[in-house]
Amino acid sequence: MKVVNKSVRKKDAMSLVTGKPVYTDDITTGSSLIVKLLRSRHAHAIVEEINTERALKLPGIECILTYKDAPQSRFTNAGQSFPEPSPYDRLILDKRLRCVGDPVAIVAGWDEKNIDKALRFIKVKYQVLEPLLDFTKSKDNEVLIHPEEDFKSLVDIGADNNRNLCSSENSEYGDVEEQFKNCTHIIEETYHTQANSQTMMETFRTHTSFDAYGRLNVISSTQVPFHVRRIVSNALEIPKSKIRVIKPRIGGGFGAKQSVVSELYPALVTMKTGKPAKMIYTRKESFTNGSPRHEAQITIRLGSDDDGNIKAIHMYSLWNAGAYGDHGPTTVGLSGHKAMTIYNKVNAFKFDFDVVYSNTMWGGAYRGYGATQGIFALECAVNELATKLNMDPTELRMKNMLTHEQVGNKMPAYYNEVLNSCHLDKCLIKAKEMIDWDNKYPYREVGKDKIRSVGCAVAMQGSGISNVDVGAVEIRLNDDGFYTLMIGATDMGTGCDTILSQMAADILECDLENIVVHGVDTDLSPYDTGSYASSTTYITGMAVVKTCKSMREKILSEGARLLKIPVEKVEFDGKNVFSLEDDKSISLKDIANFSLVGENNYITASESHYSPTSPPPFMAGVVEVEVDKLTGKVDIIDYVAVVDCGTVINPNLSRIQVEGGIMQGIGMALYEDVTHDKKGRLTSSSFLQYKIPSRLDVKDIRVEFESSYEPTGPFGAKSIGEIVINTPSPAIAHAVYNATQVNIRQLPITSEKIVMGMLENKKK
Amino acid sequence: MKIKLWINEKEFTDDVSPDIALLEWLRSKGFYSIKRGCETSNCGLCTVLLDGKPVLSCSTLAIRANGKYVTTLEGVEKDALEIGGFMADEGSEQCGFCSPGFIMNVIAMKNELTNPTEEEIKKYLVGNLCRCTGYVGQLRAIKNYLKSTKEV
Ligand code: FES
Ligand code: FES
């Protein structure tokens, strides 16, 4: 490996740091209609009448579209492979409004001030309905969020719109109740995780226009260009062949851009007017009607014997889909399967869930994709069990969790997949060492009212969705012998264009500069399900490996043909095809140039890859905090993470992903809180109220890798993107407990909750 | 309202509406390095220098720049390449959307503080949010950059 496992700079690094115009709003600077939405002030209402006359008279207003103008086929905004597991439960513009901010009308015009005025001039008569804001009361409530008859789900996911159910399921392995009978210690608790906004720095944005062929071109900041093409086709009722989706540089996604958010409104405007249109979400809109992490309430029963052998786990996840079911049925699955699998030795587990509709904003994909919520709950429960057993929680884990010793074993909670690689034990040992756990656990007093304590958690995720995710890759040998690598995977800043090129360079034995790569264009790029589910390195990476291997074969046979030697007698070293018998050789440059003239073939290769397994990466996270007992303030002193993501393709880029994910996890644990008022209006709709961590909030994050080798992955690699957000919440909750004896089971862990908990303890 | 100002040393005159933000106006003139990340003066993505001092161009009216010198990232490409190089070496320019505003503030900090401590660096740059990197990689880059400028 010459290029793989090296910290090379990202291919686009220098244009990013010099501020080159590469993002959606920079490259679509010609004149286009500005598109804005009139959004519902009510959480639940029906549009009875809508009068746009006065607004339409304002100068520069091109069109105002209402539910009467929008197509009537229901679809889902979730960017998932067809058939999407998310229900088809929405229209671009619906008569029924299901959350505050739901679109009532689309206004397009040339002048922003008049558009804003037009939004005020539109007269709407609403029939205001009783909203259902508390999702714990949603199931079988008489207020129905989706009473429509054309509600449909393509896949059997246990949806029932007449019960407010977006999805539900029960599964059991072994006999859980029987096992609990033999347990001497049982933890039974309910945990609550709040919705979280991804807050990627670039908000949602899309530009649409017709090209010379009369096709709808959609330039969008998205993680899933091919899914966008399908959703636009579904929603606008036009064939896919009429749609082209282009993805430029993206200013972050974290899963938010795995849904269609800003695409359809300008697209409808362009369809109606024939003119280019652009929609840029404000930060506020991104907060109020983006696609945050699903709020969840998870009840756990966890039982062990006296020695701390965990015998049975039962998890019940109640999931708030909000107004629409995007990603609801799929995120919830991870909350059980990815959490419980860590404790693979249990004799029995049970996992039930209900995903319910309510009149709050709809949820979506966010890094960790449901595993984050489940792991918070289960890891907290494991820490509580350790306390009950009076056992060091790291020891309890060592006893029960997946380790290298279980490689080769089946994982019943993980769809019976076989564990091929695992260094979780090494990760935990290393993390303990790094933070000096044995000397610091559980706490030390460090001055009046100040306590320093430590806390831990472990996590797993997957690498792509088994048997679903597909990545295809195409490579071309251009004249003079450089390659164009065509990928459909979406680089959203994480550097996949670069790491996939690194893999290609290694297999083709050339310099990284010899590989040209670019953003996704559905007209040109090979099909890829997109960048999500931690699939890019693993799935598309493997497609790169296969494609480049087949490219080598083709270069060999073309070289052999030109040298007039049988192909078995030649080799390729990246620069020349040469004879193994004498000193005849031909350069790659010559092969490339000859391939473009006369009787020769233009050399290209293309392969695709999917995987029947989704090998889990692993991680141990250990935190040291300082808690002020008077105020309940928590300071993060040190966060240590050790990750097993298999072979690390680019150590620096991986490290940054880990650091960034941990920081987001810390935000989720301590600060980020989605709050509504009584009418269902979001009150945390700006960075003033929704506080993401700043650079003063954490002293240090330290990252190490304990790489196993995943035989099914490219160069032995697994994924890294998502797992990194999963440990901070449970680890910090644990450290707070160790400092204060207060178990915070509802995120975020605020000072107020800590102090109230300590007061409560005093009373006891 | 008529304004005259210098952007990256070049003179510009324009007739601007009195309520247009410097950010919008500069972008309309093609200075696309400047990004907007919020509407509440919280993110720092829109930072430019006004007479050498960092300001949030989203909450500075264009007319306030009248008669002044504006510096955007386009005008300090040499510094951007240098600081950006250290960031790229850490991979700490992930999506890059926050990089222009961040680098502008690093330049301002370099002019204002001599030998800043880690704490001082963090404090100076606290107004620049970044959702991708977790900040510690940016800090490594800045420390390496400052070290390199000392050696020269
Ligand atoms: S755009 Fe966020 S501070 Fe200016
Ligand atoms: S690199 Fe993406 S926001 Fe900073």
JSON list of C-alpha atoms in Angstrom, two decimals, chain A residues 75 77 79 181 196 239 300 313 317 322 341 357 373 457 470 523 537 542 565 575-577 623 629 688 700 753 756 758:
[
{"chain": "A", "resi": 75, "resn": "PHE", "atom": "CA", "xyz": [-44.34, 10.10, -2.18]},
{"chain": "A", "resi": 77, "resn": "ASN", "atom": "CA", "xyz": [-38.83, 12.52, 0.88]},
{"chain": "A", "resi": 79, "resn": "GLY", "atom": "CA", "xyz": [-33.52, 9.24, 0.12]},
{"chain": "A", "resi": 181, "resn": "LYS", "atom": "CA", "xyz": [-36.42, -15.52, 35.74]},
{"chain": "A", "resi": 196, "resn": "ASN", "atom": "CA", "xyz": [-31.21, 16.95, 17.16]},
{"chain": "A", "resi": 239, "resn": "PRO", "atom": "CA", "xyz": [-40.20, 10.34, -16.03]},
{"chain": "A", "resi": 300, "resn": "ILE", "atom": "CA", "xyz": [-34.91, -1.26, 28.59]},
{"chain": "A", "resi": 313, "resn": "ILE", "atom": "CA", "xyz": [-32.09, -7.72, 26.98]},
{"chain": "A", "resi": 317, "resn": "SER", "atom": "CA", "xyz": [-38.35, 1.96, 21.21]},
{"chain": "A", "resi": 322, "resn": "GLY", "atom": "CA", "xyz": [-43.35, 13.75, 13.50]},
{"chain": "A", "resi": 341, "resn": "THR", "atom": "CA", "xyz": [-25.59, -6.84, 19.15]},
{"chain": "A", "resi": 357, "resn": "TYR", "atom": "CA", "xyz": [-46.91, 10.19, 13.81]},
{"chain": "A", "resi": 373, "resn": "GLN", "atom": "CA", "xyz": [-30.52, 6.74, 20.46]},
{"chain": "A", "resi": 457, "resn": "ALA", "atom": "CA", "xyz": [-19.33, 3.65, 26.64]},
{"chain": "A", "resi": 470, "resn": "VAL", "atom": "CA", "xyz": [-24.89, -0.51, -4.33]},
{"chain": "A", "resi": 523, "resn": "ASP", "atom": "CA", "xyz": [-26.35, 11.80, -16.39]},
{"chain": "A", "resi": 537, "resn": "THR", "atom": "CA", "xyz": [-15.60, 3.60, 1.94]},
{"chain": "A", "resi": 542, "resn": "MET", "atom": "CA", "xyz": [-14.96, -2.18, -3.00]},
{"chain": "A", "resi": 565, "resn": "ILE", "atom": "CA", "xyz": [3.07, -11.44, -26.86]},
{"chain": "A", "resi": 575, "resn": "LYS", "atom": "CA", "xyz": [3.94, 2.64, -15.89]},
{"chain": "A", "resi": 576, "resn": "ASN", "atom": "CA", "xyz": [4.73, -0.02, -18.48]},
{"chain": "A", "resi": 577, "resn": "VAL", "atom": "CA", "xyz": [3.40, -3.30, -19.70]},
{"chain": "A", "resi": 623, "resn": "VAL", "atom": "CA", "xyz": [-14.54, 10.89, 29.01]},
{"chain": "A", "resi": 629, "resn": "LYS", "atom": "CA", "xyz": [-21.54, 20.47, 42.54]},
{"chain": "A", "resi": 688, "resn": "LEU", "atom": "CA", "xyz": [-29.06, 31.73, 19.68]},
{"chain": "A", "resi": 700, "resn": "ASP", "atom": "CA", "xyz": [-9.26, 18.09, 24.25]},
{"chain": "A", "resi": 753, "resn": "LYS", "atom": "CA", "xyz": [-31.23, 18.40, 35.87]},
{"chain": "A", "resi": 756, "resn": "MET", "atom": "CA", "xyz": [-32.26, 18.90, 40.88]},
{"chain": "A", "resi": 758, "resn": "MET", "atom": "CA", "xyz": [-28.61, 15.99, 43.70]}
]
